[in-house]
Coordinates of C-alpha atoms in Angstrom, one line a residue:
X1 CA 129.0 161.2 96.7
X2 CA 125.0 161.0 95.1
X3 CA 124.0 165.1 95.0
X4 CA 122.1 166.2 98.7
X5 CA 124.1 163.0 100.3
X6 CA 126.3 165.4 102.5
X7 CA 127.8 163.9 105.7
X8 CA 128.1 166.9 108.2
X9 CA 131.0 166.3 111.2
X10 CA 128.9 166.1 114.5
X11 CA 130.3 169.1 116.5
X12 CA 131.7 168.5 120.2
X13 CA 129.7 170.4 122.7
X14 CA 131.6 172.7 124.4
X15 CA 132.3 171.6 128.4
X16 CA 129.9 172.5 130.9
X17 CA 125.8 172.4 130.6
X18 CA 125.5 171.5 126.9
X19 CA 128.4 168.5 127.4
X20 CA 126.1 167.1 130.5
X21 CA 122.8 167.9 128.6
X22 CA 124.9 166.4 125.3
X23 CA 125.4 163.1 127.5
X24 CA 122.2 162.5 128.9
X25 CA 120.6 162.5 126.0
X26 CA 122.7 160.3 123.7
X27 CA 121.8 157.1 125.8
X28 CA 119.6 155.1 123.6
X29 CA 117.7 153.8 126.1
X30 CA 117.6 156.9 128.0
X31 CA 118.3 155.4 131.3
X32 CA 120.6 158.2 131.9
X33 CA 118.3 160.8 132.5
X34 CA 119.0 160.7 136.4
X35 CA 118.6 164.2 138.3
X36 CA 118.1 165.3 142.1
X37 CA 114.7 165.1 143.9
X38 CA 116.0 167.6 147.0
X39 CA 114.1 166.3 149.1
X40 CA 115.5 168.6 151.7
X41 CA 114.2 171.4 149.4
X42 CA 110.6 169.8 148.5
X43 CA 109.6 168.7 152.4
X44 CA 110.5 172.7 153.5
X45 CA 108.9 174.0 150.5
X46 CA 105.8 171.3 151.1
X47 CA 106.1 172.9 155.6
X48 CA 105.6 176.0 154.1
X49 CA 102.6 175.7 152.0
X50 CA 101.2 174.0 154.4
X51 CA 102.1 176.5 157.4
X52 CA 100.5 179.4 155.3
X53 CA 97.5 177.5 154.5
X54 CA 96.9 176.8 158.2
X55 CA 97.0 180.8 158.9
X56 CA 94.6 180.7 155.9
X57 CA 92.5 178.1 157.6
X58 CA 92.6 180.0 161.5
X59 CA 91.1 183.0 159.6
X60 CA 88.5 181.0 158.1
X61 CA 87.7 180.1 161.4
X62 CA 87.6 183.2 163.0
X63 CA 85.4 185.0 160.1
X64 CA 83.1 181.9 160.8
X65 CA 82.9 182.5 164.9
X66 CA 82.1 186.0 164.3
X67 CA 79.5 184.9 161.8
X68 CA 78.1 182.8 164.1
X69 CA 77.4 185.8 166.6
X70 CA 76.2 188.1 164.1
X71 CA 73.5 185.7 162.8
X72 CA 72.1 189.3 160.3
X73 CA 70.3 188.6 157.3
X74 CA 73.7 188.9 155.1
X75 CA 76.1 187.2 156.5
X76 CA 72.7 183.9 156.3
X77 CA 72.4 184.9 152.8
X78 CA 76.0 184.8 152.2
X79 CA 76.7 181.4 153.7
X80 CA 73.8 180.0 151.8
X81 CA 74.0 181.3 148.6
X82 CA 76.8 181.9 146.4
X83 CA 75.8 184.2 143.9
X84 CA 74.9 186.7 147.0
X85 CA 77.9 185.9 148.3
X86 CA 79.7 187.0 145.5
X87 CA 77.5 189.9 144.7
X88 CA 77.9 191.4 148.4
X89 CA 81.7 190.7 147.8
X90 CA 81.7 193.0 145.0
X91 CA 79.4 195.4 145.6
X92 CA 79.9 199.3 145.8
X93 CA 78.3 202.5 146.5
X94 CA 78.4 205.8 144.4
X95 CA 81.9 206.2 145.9
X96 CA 83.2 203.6 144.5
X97 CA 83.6 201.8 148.1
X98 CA 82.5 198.3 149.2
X99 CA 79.2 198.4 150.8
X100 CA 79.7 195.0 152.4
X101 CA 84.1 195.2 153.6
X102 CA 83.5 191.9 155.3
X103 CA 81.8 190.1 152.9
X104 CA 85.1 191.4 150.2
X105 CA 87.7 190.1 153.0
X106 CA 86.0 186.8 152.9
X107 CA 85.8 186.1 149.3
X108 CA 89.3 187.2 148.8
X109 CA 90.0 184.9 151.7
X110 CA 87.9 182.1 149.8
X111 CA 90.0 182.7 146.3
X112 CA 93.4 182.8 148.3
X113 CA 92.6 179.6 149.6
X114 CA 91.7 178.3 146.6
X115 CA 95.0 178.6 144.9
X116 CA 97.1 177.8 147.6
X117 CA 95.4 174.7 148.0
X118 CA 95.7 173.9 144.5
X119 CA 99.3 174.2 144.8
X120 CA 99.4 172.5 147.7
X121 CA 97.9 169.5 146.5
X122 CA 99.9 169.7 143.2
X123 CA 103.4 169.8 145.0
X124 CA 102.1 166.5 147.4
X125 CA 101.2 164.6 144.2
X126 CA 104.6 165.6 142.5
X127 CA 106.1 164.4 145.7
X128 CA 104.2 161.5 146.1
X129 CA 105.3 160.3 142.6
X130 CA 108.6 161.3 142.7
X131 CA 109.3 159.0 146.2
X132 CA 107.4 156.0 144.3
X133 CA 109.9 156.5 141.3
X134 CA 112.6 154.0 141.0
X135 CA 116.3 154.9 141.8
X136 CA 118.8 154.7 139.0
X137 CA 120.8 151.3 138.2
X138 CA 123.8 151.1 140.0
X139 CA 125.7 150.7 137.1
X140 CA 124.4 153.5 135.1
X141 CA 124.9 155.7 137.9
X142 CA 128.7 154.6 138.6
X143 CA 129.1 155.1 135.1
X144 CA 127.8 158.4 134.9
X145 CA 129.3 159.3 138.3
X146 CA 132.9 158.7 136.5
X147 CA 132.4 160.2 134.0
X148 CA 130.9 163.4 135.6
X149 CA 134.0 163.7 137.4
X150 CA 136.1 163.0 134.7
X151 CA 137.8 160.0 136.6
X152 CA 138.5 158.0 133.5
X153 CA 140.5 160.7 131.7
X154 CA 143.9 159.9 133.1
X155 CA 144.6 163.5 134.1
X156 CA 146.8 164.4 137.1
X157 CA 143.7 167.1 138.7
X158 CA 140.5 166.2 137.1
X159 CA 138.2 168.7 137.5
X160 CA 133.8 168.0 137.5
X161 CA 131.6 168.5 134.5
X162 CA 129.8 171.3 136.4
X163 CA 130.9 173.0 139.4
X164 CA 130.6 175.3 142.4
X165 CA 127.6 173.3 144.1
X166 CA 126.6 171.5 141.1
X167 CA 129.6 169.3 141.9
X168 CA 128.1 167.1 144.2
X169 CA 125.2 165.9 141.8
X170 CA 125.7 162.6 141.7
X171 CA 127.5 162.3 145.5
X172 CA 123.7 161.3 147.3
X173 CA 122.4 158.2 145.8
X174 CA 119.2 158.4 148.0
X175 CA 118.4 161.8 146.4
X176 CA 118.3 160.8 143.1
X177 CA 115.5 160.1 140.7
X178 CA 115.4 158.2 137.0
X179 CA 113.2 159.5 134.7
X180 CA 113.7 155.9 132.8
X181 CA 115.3 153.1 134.4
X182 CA 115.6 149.3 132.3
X183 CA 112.3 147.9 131.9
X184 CA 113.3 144.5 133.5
X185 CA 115.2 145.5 136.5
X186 CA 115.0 142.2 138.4
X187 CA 117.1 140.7 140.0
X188 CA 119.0 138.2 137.6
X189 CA 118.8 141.3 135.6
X190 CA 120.8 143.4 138.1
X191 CA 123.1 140.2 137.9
X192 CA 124.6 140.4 134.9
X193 CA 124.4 144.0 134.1
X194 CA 127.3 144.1 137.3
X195 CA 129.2 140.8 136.3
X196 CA 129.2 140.9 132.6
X197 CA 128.1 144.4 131.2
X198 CA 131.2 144.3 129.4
X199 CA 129.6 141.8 126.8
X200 CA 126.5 144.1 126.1
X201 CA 128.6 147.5 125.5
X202 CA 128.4 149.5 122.4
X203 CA 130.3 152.4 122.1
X204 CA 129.0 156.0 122.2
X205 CA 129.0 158.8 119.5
X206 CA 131.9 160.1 121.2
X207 CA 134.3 157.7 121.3
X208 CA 135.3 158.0 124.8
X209 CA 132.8 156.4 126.7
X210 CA 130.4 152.9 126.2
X211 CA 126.7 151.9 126.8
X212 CA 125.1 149.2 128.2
X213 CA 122.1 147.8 125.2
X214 CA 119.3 147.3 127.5
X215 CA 117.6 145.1 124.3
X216 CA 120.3 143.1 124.2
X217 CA 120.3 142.6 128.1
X218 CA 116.8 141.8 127.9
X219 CA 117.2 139.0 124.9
X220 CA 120.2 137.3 127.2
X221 CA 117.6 137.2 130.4
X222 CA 114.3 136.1 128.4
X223 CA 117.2 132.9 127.0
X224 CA 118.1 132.0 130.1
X225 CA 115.2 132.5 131.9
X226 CA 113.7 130.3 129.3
X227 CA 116.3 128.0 129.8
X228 CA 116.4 127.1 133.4
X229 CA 112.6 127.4 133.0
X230 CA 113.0 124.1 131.2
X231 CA 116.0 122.6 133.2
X232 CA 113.5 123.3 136.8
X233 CA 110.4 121.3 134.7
X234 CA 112.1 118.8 132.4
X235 CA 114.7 117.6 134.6
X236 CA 113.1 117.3 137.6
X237 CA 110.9 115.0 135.7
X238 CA 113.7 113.3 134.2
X239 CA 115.4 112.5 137.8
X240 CA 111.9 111.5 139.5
X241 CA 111.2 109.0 136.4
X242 CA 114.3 106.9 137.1
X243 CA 113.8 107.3 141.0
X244 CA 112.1 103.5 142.2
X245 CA 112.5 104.1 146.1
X246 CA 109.7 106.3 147.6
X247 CA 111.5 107.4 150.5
X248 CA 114.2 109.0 147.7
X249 CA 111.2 110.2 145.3
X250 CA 109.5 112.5 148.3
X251 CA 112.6 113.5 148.8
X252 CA 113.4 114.2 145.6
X253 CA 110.2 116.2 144.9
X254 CA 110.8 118.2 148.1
X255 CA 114.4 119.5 147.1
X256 CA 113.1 120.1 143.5
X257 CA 110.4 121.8 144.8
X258 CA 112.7 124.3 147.1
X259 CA 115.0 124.6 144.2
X260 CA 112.0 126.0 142.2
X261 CA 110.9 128.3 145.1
X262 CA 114.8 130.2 145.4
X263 CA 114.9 130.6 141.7
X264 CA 111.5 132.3 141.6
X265 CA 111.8 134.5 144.6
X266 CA 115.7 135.2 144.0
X267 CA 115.9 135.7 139.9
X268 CA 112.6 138.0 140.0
X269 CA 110.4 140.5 141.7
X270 CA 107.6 138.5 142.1
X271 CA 105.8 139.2 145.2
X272 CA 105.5 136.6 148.4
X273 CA 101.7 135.4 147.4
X274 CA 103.3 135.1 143.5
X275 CA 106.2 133.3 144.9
X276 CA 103.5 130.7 146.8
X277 CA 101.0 130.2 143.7
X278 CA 103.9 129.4 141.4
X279 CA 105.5 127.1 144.3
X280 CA 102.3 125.8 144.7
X281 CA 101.6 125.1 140.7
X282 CA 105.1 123.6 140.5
X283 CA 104.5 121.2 143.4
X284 CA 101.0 120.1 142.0
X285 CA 102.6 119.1 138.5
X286 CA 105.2 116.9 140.2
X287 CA 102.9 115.4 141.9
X288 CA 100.8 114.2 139.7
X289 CA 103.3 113.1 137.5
X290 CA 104.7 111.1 140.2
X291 CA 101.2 109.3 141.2
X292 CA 100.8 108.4 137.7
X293 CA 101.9 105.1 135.6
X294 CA 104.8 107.5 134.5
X295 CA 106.0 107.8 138.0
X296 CA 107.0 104.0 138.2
X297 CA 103.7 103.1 140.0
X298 CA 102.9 99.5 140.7
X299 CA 99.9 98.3 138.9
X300 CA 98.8 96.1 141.8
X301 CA 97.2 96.5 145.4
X302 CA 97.6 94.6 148.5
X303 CA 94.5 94.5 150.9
X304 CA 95.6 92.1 153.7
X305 CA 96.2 88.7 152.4
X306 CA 95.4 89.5 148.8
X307 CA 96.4 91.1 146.0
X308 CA 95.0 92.4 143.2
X309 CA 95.9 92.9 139.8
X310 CA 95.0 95.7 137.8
X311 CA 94.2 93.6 134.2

């Protein structure tokens, strides 16, 4: 061994948080970074923000009634201009007492509203983003499900990786969140990660447990998408060359046409409108290979009694 080459054993985490947190982050492709949302937790926490801020909001309302009655020089001065506003709020006699106690109440109102409706609208965004994330894979989360709960280890009474409530971590599906899920979760995608993952697994630092390559999931579906890509185009315009009857030939281009449409709207996540264009595109191709000379169209033209001949 070359001097400064020194191979240092990788030490086991010890069981609990830093064998979860050890876990989650040895996925290469990170996709198992999958923790609750509580939504439970965030909606009551979100009611009660926005119950205080309400009080906040009927006290506003009242200081601006009695404003409205009073009508005096200050409180015209204070509702038109801020810096008099905030002077009157802060103003004090030789005492050392606010010479304007209304004027104080209102600007402390003003602040407290301030940064309770920043955090408001900060926990509503989180929120909001949270909802719109994508749910785990089913398969990573099976996978991490068994091993949180130490199914796979063979042992008569296995116990969680983390207990007293922490137990149930991965029990709600609908509460869950990924931080990173596959970049081409579609649906042929979905496909083969749940009927032949077993192909793609490479086995983790630890020996006991395997992962899924999302790159080498995502070379397998850009082949074969490529590849029926050119079966849908090439041999629909194979079968329609050799077609001669025109009854067959719409029919033909009809069922190729439908074929096209499933695999497009059942092998990805394109939207309806995408689903139509492509449809649409598909169609347009076959038919105008059809009505040309390579479709097997006659070169001649019957109008009534005669015929004519294109030279």
């Amino acid at each position: 061994m070359h001097q400064g080459a020194v191979e240092l054993a990788r030490v086991k985490p010890i069981n609990g948080f830093p064998r979860v947190a050890d876990k989650i982050a040895s996925d290469p492709d990170k996709t198992t970074t999958i923790y609750r949302r509580f939504d439970r937790l965030s909606a009551r926490n979100l009611l009660f923000l926005e119950a205080e801020i309400a009080e906040l909001e009927a006290r506003q309302n009242k200081y601006d009634a009695d404003d409205l009655l009073a009508a005096n020089q200050v409180v015209i001065e204070c509702h038109s201009d801020w810096r008099k506003f905030q002077r009157y709020a802060n103003e004090k006699d030789q005492n050392g007492r606010q010479t304007q106690p209304n004027q104080t109440e209102k600007m402390e109102l003003a602040l407290k509203i301030k940064e309770k409706l920043r955090e408001y609208h900060e926990a509503l965004a989180v929120h909001q983003t949270l909802l719109n994330s994508k749910p785990p894979a089913i398969t990573t989360l099976k996978a991490m499900r068994n091993w949180y709960l130490d199914k796979n280890s063979g042992k008569i009474d296995p116990r969680p990786q983390l207990w007293g409530s922490s137990e149930t971590k991965y029990d709600d599906i609908y509460d869950l969140v990924a931080l990173r899920v596959p970049a081409d979760q579609d649906r042929l995608s979905e496909f083969i990660l749940n009927n032949f993952g077993v192909f793609f697994q490479t086995e983790a630092h630890d020996g006991s447990s395997a992962y899924i390559s999302e790159r080498s999931v995502a070379k397998c579906v850009a082949i074969l998408s490529s590849l029926l890509c050119a079966i849908l185009l090439f041999g629909s315009i194979t079968s329609l060359y050799f077609v001669q009857n025109h009854y067959a030939l719409l029919g033909m281009l009809g069922g190729w046409t439908v074929l096209f449409a499933i695999c497009v709207g059942w092998l990805t996540n394109a939207r309806r409108d995408q689903i139509f264009a492509a449809t649409a595109a598909y169609a347009a191709v076959l038919v105008v290979f059809v009505s040309g000379t390579l479709g097997g169209a006659s070169n001649s033209v019957t109008l009534g009694s005669w015929t004519c001949t294109q030279a």
